[in-house]
PDB file of C-alpha atoms and ligand atoms in Angstrom:
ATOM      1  CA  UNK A   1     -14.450  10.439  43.298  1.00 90.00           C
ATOM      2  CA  UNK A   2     -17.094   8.915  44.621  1.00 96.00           C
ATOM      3  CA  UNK A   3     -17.516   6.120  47.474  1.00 97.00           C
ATOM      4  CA  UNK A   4     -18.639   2.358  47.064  1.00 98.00           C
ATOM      5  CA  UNK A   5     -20.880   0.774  49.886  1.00 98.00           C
ATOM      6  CA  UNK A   6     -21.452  -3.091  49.181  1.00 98.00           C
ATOM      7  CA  UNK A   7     -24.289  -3.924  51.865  1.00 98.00           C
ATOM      8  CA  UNK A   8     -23.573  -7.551  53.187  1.00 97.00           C
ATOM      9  CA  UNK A   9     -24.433 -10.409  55.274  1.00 95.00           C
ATOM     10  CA  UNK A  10     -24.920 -14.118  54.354  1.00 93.00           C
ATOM     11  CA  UNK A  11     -27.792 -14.111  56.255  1.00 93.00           C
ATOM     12  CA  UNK A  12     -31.175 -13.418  54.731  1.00 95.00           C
ATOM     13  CA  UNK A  13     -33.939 -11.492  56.090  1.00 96.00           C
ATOM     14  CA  UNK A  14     -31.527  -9.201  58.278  1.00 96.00           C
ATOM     15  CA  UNK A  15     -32.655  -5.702  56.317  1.00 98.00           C
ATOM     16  CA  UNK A  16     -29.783  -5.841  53.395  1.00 98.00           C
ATOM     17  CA  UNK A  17     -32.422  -4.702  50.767  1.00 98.00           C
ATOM     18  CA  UNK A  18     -34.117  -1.991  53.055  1.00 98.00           C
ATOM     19  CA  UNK A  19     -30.839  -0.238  53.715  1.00 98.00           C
ATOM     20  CA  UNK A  20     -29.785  -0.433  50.400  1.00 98.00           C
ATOM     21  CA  UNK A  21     -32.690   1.135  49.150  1.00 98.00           C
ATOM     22  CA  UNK A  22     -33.410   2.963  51.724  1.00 98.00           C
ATOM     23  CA  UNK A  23     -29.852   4.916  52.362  1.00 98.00           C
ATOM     24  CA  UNK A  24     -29.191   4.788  48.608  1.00 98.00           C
ATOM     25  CA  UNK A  25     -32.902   7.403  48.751  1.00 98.00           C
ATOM     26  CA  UNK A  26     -31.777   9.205  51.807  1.00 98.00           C
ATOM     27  CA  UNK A  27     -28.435  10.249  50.257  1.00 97.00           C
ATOM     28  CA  UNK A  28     -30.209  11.092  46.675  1.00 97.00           C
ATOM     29  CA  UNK A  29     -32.684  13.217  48.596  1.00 96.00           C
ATOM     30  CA  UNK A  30     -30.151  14.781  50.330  1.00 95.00           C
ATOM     31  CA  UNK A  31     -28.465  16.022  47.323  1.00 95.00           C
ATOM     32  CA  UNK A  32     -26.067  13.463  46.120  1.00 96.00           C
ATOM     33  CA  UNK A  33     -26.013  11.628  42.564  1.00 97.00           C
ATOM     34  CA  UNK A  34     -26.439   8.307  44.050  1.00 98.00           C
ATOM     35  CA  UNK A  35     -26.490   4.928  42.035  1.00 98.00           C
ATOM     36  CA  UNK A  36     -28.233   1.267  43.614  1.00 98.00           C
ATOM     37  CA  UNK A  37     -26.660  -1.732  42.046  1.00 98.00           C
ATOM     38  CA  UNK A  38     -28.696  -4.467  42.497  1.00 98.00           C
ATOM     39  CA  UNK A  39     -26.583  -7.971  42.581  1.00 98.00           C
ATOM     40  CA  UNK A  40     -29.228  -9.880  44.183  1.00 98.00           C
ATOM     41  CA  UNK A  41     -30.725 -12.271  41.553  1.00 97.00           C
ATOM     42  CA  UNK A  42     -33.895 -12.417  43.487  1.00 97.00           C
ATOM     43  CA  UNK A  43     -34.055  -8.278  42.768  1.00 98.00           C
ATOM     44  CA  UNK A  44     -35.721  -6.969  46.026  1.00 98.00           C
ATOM     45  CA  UNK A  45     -34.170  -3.697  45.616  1.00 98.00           C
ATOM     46  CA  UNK A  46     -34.734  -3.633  41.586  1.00 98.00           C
ATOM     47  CA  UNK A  47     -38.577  -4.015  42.424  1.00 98.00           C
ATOM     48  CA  UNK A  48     -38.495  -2.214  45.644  1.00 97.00           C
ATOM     49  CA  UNK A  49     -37.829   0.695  43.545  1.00 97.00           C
ATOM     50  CA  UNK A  50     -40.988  -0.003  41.399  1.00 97.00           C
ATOM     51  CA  UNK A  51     -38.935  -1.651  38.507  1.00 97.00           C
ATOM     52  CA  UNK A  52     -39.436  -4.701  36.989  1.00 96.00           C
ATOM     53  CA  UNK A  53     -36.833  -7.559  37.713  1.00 92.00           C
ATOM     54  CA  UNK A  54     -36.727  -8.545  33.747  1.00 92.00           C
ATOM     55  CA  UNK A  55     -34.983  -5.604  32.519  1.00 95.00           C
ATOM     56  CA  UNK A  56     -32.807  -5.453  29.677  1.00 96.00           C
ATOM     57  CA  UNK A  57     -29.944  -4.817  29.929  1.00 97.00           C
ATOM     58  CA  UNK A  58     -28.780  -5.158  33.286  1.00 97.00           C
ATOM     59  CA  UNK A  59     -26.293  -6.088  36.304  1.00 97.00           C
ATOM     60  CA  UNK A  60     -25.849  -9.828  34.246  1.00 95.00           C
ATOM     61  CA  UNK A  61     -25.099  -7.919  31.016  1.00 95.00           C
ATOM     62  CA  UNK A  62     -22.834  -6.091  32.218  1.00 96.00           C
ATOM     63  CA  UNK A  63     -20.873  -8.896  34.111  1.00 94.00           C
ATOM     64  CA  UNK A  64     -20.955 -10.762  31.116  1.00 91.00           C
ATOM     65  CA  UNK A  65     -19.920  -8.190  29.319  1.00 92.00           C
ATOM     66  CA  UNK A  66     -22.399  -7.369  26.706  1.00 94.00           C
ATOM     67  CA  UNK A  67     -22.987  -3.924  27.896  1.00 97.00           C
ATOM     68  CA  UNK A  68     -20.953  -0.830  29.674  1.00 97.00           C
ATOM     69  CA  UNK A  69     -22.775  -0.179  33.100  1.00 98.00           C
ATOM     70  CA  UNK A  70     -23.716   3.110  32.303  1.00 98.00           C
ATOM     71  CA  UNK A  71     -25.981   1.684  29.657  1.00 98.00           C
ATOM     72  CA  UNK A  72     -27.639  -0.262  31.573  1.00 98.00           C
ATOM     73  CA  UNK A  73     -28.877   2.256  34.363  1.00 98.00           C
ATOM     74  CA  UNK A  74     -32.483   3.267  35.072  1.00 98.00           C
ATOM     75  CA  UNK A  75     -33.719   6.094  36.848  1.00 98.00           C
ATOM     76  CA  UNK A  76     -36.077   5.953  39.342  1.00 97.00           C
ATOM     77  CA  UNK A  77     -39.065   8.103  41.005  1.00 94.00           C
ATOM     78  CA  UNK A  78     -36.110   9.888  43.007  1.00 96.00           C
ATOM     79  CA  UNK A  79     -34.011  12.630  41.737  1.00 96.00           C
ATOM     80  CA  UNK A  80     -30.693  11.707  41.221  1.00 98.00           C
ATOM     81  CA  UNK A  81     -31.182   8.008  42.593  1.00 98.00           C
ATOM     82  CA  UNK A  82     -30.480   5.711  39.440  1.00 98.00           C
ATOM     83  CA  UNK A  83     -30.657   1.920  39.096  1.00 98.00           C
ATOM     84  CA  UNK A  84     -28.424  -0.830  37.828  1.00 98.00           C
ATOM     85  CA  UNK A  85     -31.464  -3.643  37.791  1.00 98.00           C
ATOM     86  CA  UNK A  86     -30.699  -7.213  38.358  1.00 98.00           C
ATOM     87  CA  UNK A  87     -32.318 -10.135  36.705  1.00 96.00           C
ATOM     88  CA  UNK A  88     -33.063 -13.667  37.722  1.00 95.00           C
ATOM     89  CA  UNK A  89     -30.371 -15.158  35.183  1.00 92.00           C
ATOM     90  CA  UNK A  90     -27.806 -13.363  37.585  1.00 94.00           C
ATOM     91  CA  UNK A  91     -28.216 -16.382  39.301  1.00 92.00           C
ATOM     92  CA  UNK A  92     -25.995 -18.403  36.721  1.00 88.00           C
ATOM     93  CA  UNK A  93     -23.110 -15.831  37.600  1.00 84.00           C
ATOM     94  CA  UNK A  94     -22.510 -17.810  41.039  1.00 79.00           C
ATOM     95  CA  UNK A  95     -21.650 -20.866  38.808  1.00 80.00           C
ATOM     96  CA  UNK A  96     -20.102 -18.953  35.669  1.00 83.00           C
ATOM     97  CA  UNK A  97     -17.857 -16.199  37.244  1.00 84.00           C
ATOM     98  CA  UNK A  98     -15.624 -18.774  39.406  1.00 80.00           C
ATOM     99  CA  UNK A  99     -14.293 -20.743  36.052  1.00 81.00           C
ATOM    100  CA  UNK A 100     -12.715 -16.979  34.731  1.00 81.00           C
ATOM    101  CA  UNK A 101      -9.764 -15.792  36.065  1.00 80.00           C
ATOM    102  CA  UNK A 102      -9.489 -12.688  37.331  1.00 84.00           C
ATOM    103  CA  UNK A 103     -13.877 -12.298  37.790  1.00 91.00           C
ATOM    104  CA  UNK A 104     -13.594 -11.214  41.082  1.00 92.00           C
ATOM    105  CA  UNK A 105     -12.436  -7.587  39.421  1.00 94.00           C
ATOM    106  CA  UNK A 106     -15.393  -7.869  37.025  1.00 95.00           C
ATOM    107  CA  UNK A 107     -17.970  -5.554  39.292  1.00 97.00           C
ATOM    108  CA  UNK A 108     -14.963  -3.327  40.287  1.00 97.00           C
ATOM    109  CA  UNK A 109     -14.213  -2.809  36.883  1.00 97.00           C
ATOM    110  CA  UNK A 110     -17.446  -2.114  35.224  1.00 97.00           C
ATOM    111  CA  UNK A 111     -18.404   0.348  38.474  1.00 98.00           C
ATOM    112  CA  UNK A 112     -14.692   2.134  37.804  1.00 97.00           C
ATOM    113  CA  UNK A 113     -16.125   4.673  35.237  1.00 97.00           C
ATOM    114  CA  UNK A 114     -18.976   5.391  37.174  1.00 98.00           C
ATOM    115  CA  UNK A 115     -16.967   6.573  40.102  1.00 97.00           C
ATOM    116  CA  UNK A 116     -16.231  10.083  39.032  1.00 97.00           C
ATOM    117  CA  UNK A 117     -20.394  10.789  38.032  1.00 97.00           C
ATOM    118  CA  UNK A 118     -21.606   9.245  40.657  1.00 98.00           C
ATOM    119  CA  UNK A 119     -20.889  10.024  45.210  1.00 97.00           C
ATOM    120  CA  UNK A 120     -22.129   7.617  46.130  1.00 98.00           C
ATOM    121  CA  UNK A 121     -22.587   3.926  44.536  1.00 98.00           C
ATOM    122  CA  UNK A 122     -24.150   1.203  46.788  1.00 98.00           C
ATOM    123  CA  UNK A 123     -24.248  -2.683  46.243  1.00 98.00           C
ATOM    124  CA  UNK A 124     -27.329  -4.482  47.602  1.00 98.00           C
ATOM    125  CA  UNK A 125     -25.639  -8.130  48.047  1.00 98.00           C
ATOM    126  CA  UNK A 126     -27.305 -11.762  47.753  1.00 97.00           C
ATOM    127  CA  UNK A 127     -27.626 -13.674  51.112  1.00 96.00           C
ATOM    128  CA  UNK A 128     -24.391 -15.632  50.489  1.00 93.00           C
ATOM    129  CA  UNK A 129     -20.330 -15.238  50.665  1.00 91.00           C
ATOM    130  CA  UNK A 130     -20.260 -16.455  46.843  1.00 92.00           C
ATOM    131  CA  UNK A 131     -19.080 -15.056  44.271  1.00 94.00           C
ATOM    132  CA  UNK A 132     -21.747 -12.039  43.562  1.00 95.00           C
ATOM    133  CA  UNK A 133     -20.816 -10.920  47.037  1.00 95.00           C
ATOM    134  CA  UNK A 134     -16.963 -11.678  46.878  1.00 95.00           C
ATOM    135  CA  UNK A 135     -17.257  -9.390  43.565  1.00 96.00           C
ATOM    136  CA  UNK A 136     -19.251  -6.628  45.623  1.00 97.00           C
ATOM    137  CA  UNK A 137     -16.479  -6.894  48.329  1.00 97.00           C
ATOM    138  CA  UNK A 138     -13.731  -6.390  45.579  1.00 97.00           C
ATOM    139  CA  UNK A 139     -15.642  -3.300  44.305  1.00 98.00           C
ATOM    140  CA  UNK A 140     -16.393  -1.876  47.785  1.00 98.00           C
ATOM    141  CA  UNK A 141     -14.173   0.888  49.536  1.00 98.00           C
ATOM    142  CA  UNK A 142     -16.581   0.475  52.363  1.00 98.00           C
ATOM    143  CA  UNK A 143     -18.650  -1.989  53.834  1.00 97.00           C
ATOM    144  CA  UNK A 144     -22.410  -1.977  56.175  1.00 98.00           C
ATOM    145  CA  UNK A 145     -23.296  -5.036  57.858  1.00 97.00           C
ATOM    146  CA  UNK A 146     -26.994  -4.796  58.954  1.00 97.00           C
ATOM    147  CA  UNK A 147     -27.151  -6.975  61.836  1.00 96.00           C
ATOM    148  CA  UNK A 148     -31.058  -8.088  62.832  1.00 95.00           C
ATOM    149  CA  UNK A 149     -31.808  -7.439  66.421  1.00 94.00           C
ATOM    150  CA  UNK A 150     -32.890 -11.287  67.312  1.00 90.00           C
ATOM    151  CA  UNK A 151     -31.566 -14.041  69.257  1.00 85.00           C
ATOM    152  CA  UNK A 152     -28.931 -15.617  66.514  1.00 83.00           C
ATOM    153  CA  UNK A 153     -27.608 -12.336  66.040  1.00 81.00           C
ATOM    154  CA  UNK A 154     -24.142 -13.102  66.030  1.00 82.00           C
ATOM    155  CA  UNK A 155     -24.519 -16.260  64.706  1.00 83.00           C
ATOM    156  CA  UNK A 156     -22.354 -15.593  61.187  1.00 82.00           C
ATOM    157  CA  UNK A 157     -20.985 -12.488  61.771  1.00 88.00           C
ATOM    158  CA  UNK A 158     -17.421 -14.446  62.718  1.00 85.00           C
ATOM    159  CA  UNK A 159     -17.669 -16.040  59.586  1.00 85.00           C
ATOM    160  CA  UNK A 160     -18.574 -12.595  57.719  1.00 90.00           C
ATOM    161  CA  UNK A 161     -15.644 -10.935  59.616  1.00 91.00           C
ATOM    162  CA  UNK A 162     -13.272 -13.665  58.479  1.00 91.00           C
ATOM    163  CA  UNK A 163     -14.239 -13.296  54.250  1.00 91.00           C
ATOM    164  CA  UNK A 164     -13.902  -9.428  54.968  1.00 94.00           C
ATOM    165  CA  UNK A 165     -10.111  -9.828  56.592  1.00 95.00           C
ATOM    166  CA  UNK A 166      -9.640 -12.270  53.471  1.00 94.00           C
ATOM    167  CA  UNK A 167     -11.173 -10.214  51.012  1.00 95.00           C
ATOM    168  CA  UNK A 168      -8.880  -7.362  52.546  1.00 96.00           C
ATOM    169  CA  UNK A 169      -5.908  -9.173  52.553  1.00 96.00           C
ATOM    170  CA  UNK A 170      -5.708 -11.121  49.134  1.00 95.00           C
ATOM    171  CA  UNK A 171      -8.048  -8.801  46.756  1.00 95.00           C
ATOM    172  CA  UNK A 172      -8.708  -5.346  47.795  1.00 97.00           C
ATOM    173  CA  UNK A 173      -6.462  -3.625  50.606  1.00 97.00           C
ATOM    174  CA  UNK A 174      -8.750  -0.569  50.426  1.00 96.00           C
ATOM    175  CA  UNK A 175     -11.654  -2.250  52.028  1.00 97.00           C
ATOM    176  CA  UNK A 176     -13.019  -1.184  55.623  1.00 96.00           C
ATOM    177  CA  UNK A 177     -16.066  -1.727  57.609  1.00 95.00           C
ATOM    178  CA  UNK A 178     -18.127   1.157  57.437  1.00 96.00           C
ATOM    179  CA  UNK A 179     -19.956  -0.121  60.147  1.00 95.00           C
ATOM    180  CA  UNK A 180     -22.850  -2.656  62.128  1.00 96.00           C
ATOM    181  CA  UNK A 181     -26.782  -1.846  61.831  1.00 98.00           C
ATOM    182  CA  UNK A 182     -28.412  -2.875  63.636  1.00 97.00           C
ATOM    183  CA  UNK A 183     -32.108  -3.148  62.069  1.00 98.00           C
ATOM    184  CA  UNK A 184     -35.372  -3.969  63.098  1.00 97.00           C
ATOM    185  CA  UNK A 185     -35.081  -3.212  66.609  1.00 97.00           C
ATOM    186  CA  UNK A 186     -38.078  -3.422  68.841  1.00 96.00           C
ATOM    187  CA  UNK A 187     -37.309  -1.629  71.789  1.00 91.00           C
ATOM    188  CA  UNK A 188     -39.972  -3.110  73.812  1.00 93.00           C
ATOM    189  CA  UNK A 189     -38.772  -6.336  74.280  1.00 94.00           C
ATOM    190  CA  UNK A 190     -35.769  -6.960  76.803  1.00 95.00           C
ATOM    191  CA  UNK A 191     -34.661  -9.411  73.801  1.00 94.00           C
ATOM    192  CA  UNK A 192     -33.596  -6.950  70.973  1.00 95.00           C
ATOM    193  CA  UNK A 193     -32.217  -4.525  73.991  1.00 94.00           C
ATOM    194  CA  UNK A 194     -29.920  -7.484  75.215  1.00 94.00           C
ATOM    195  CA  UNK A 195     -28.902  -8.506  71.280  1.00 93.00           C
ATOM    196  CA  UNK A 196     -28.401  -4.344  70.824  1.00 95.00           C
ATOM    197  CA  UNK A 197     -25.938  -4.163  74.516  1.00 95.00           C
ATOM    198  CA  UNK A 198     -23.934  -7.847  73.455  1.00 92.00           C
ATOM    199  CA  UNK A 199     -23.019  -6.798  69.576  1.00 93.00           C
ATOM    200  CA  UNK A 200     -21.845  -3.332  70.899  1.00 95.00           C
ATOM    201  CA  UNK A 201     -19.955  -4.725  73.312  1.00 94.00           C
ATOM    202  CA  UNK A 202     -18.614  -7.492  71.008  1.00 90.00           C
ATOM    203  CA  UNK A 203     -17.887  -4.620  68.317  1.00 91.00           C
ATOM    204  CA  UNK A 204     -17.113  -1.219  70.089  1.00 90.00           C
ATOM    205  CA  UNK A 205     -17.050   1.605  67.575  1.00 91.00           C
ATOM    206  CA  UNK A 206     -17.461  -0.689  64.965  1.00 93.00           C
ATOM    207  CA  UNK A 207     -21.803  -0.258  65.275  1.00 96.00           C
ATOM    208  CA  UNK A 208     -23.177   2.384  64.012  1.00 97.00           C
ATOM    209  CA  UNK A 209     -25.056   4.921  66.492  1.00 97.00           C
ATOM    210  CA  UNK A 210     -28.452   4.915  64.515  1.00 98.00           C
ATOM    211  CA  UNK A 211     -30.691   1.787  65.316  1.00 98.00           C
ATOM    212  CA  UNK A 212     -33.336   1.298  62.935  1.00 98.00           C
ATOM    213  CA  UNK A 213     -36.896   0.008  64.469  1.00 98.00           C
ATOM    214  CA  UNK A 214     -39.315  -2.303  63.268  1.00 97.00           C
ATOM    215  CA  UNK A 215     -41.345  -0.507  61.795  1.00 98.00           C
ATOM    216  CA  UNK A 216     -44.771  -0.821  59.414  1.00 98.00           C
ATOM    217  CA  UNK A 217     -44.569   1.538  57.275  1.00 98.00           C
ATOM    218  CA  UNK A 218     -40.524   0.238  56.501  1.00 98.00           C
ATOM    219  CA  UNK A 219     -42.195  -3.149  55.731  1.00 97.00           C
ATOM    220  CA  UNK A 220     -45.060  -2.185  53.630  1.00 97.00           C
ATOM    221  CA  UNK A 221     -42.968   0.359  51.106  1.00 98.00           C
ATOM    222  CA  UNK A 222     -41.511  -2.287  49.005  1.00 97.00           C
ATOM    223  CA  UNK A 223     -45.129  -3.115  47.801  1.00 97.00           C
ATOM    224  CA  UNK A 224     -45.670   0.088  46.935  1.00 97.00           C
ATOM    225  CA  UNK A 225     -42.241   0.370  44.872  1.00 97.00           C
ATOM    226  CA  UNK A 226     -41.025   3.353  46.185  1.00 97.00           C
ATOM    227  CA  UNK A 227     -38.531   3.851  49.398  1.00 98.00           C
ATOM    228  CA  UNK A 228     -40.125   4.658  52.921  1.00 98.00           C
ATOM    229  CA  UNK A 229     -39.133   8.372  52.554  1.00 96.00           C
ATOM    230  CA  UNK A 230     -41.624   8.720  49.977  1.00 96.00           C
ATOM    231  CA  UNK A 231     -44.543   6.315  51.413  1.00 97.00           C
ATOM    232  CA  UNK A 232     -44.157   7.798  54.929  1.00 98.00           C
ATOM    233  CA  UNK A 233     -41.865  10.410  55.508  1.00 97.00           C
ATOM    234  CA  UNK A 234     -42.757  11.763  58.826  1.00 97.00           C
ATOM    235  CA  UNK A 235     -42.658   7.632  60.287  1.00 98.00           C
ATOM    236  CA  UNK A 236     -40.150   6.928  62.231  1.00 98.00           C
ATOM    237  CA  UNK A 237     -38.441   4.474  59.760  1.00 98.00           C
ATOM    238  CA  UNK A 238     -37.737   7.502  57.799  1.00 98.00           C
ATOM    239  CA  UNK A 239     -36.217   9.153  60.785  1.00 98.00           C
ATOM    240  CA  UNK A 240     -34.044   6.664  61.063  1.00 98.00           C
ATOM    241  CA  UNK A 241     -32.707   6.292  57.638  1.00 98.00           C
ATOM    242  CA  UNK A 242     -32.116  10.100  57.107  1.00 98.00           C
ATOM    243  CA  UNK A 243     -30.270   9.720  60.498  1.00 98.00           C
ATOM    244  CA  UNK A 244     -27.748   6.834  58.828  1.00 98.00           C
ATOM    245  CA  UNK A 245     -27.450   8.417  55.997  1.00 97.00           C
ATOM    246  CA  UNK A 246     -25.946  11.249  57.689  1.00 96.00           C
ATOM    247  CA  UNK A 247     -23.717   9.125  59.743  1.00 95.00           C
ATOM    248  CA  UNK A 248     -22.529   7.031  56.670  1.00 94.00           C
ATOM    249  CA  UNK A 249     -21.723  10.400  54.920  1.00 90.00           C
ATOM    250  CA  UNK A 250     -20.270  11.815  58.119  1.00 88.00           C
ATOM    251  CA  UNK A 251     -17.989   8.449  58.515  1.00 79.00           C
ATOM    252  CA  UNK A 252     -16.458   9.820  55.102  1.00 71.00           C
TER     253      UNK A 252
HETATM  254  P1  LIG B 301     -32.367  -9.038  53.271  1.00 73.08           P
HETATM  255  O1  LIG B 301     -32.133  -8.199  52.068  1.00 73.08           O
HETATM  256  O2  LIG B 301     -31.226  -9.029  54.232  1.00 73.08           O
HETATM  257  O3  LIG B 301     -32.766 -10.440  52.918  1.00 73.08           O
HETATM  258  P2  LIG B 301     -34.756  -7.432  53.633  1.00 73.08           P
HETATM  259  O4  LIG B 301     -34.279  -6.030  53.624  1.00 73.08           O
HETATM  260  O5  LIG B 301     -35.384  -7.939  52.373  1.00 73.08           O
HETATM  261  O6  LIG B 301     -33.589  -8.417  54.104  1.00 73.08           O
HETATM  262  O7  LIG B 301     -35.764  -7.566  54.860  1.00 73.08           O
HETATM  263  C1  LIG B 301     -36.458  -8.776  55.111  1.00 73.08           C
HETATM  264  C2  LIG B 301     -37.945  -8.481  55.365  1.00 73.08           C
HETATM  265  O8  LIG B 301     -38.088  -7.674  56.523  1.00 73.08           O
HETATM  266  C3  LIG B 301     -38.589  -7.716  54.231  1.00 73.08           C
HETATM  267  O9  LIG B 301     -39.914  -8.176  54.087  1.00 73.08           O
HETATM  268  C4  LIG B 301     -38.570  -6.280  54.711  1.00 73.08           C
HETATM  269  O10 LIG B 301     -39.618  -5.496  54.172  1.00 73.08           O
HETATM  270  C5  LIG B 301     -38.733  -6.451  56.208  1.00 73.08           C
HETATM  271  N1  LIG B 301     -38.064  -5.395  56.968  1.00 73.08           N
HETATM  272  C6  LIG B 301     -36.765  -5.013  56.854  1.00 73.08           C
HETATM  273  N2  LIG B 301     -36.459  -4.035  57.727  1.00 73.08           N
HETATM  274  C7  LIG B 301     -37.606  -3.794  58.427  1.00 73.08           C
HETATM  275  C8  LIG B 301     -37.945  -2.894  59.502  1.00 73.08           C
HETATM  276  N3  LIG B 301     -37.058  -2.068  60.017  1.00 73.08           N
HETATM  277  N4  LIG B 301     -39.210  -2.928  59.970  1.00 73.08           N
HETATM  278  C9  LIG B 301     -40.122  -3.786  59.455  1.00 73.08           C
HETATM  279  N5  LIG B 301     -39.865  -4.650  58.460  1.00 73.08           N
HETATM  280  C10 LIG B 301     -38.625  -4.663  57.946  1.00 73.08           C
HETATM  281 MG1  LIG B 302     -32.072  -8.750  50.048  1.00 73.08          MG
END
């Protein structure tokens, strides 16, 4: 059976889409069947991965229920990494889902079949607590929290913490933080090595060993549409995502 990963934080710009698409690539390179669902309606990820963000079907049709997930998935330019695409018109789901009953199960149920093809499935979430990411939460057996390495840091994460314990408590008992990333670290300044010392204090054991640096090469891969494995793998961004995947499959 394989594992769900929903990638959150209601913060934008903290590196949701890079580690999505980036440890999604890892773990596909290293040998898993691996599936990227994209839930963002502004489909970073989807295009990140050199797709278009118009494709039919996708992560709306199957919410909607017009198609079975497995229909709707795309392969990409890495072995065993496939695709559920989003779409702009996902962005209707934030005001549609909340007036059905029950359509905080609809991810978790459309993913359900894919658990036995797939090892690993991971949800790249919108920069909200809505209901996209309350569905992605649902689905999740796991959850990463990349955390950017800048002054406001930890601005959010209480609120993120307390939607988690909710989430937990009310909807899906299974649910557990993988872990804290913390991304974009630039280990020159005194800044990002004071925001790196305060969230693992805050969080001890909770933040994952592997920091990933700001790095070019990360930055520039999305324009490219392929992950930074293929655009640079000897970079250190690489190195660093091949490192968390192996701690994310080592954490079980
Ligand atoms: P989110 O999905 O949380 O909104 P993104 O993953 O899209 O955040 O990252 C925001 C921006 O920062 C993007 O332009 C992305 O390419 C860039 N970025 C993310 N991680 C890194 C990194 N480690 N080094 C350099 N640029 C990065
Ligand atoms: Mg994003």
């Amino acid at each position: 059976m394989g594992t769900i990963y929903a990638i959150a934080n209601q913060k934008g710009g903290v590196g949701k889409t890079t580690t999505a698409v980036n440890v999604a690539a890892c773990i596909a390179e290293a040998g898993y069947e691996t599936l990227l669902v994209d839930i963002d309606p502004q489909a970073n990820a989807t295009v990140g991965l050199g797709l278009p963000k118009d494709s039919e079907p996708n992560v709306y049709s199957v919410l909607v229920g017009e198609v079975r997930a497995e229909e709707a998935l795309l392969p990409t330019a890495i072995e065993r990494l496939r695709v559920l695409p989003s779409h702009p018109d996902l962005a209707g789901a934030n005001m549609e889902l909340p007036r059905r009953t029950g359509s905080e199960n609809l991810l978790r149920d459309a993913l359900a079949p894919l658990k036995e093809r797939f090892a690993f499935i991971i949800l790249d979430c919108p920069p909200s607590l809505g209901p996209l990411t309350v569905n992605a939460l649902v689905a999740a057996d796991r959850v990463i929290v990349p955390v950017q390495t800048e002054y406001f840091a930890l601005e959010g994460l209480a609120g993120l913490l307390d939607t988690l314990a909710l989430v937990q408590r009310e909807l899906n008992p299974r649910l557990t933080v993988a872990g804290m990333l913390l991304t974009m670290h630039d280990g020159r300044t005194r800044l990002a090595r004071d925001v790196e010392r305060e969230v693992r204090q805050h969080f001890p054991k909770l933040v994952f060993d592997t920091v990933i640096p700001r790095n070019v090469r990360i930055g520039e891969a999305p324009s490219y549409g392929v992950p930074v494995i293929h655009h640079d793998p000897l970079c250190q961004g690489a190195d660093a995502y091949f490192e968390l995947a192996k701690e994310v499959a080592a954490r079980g």
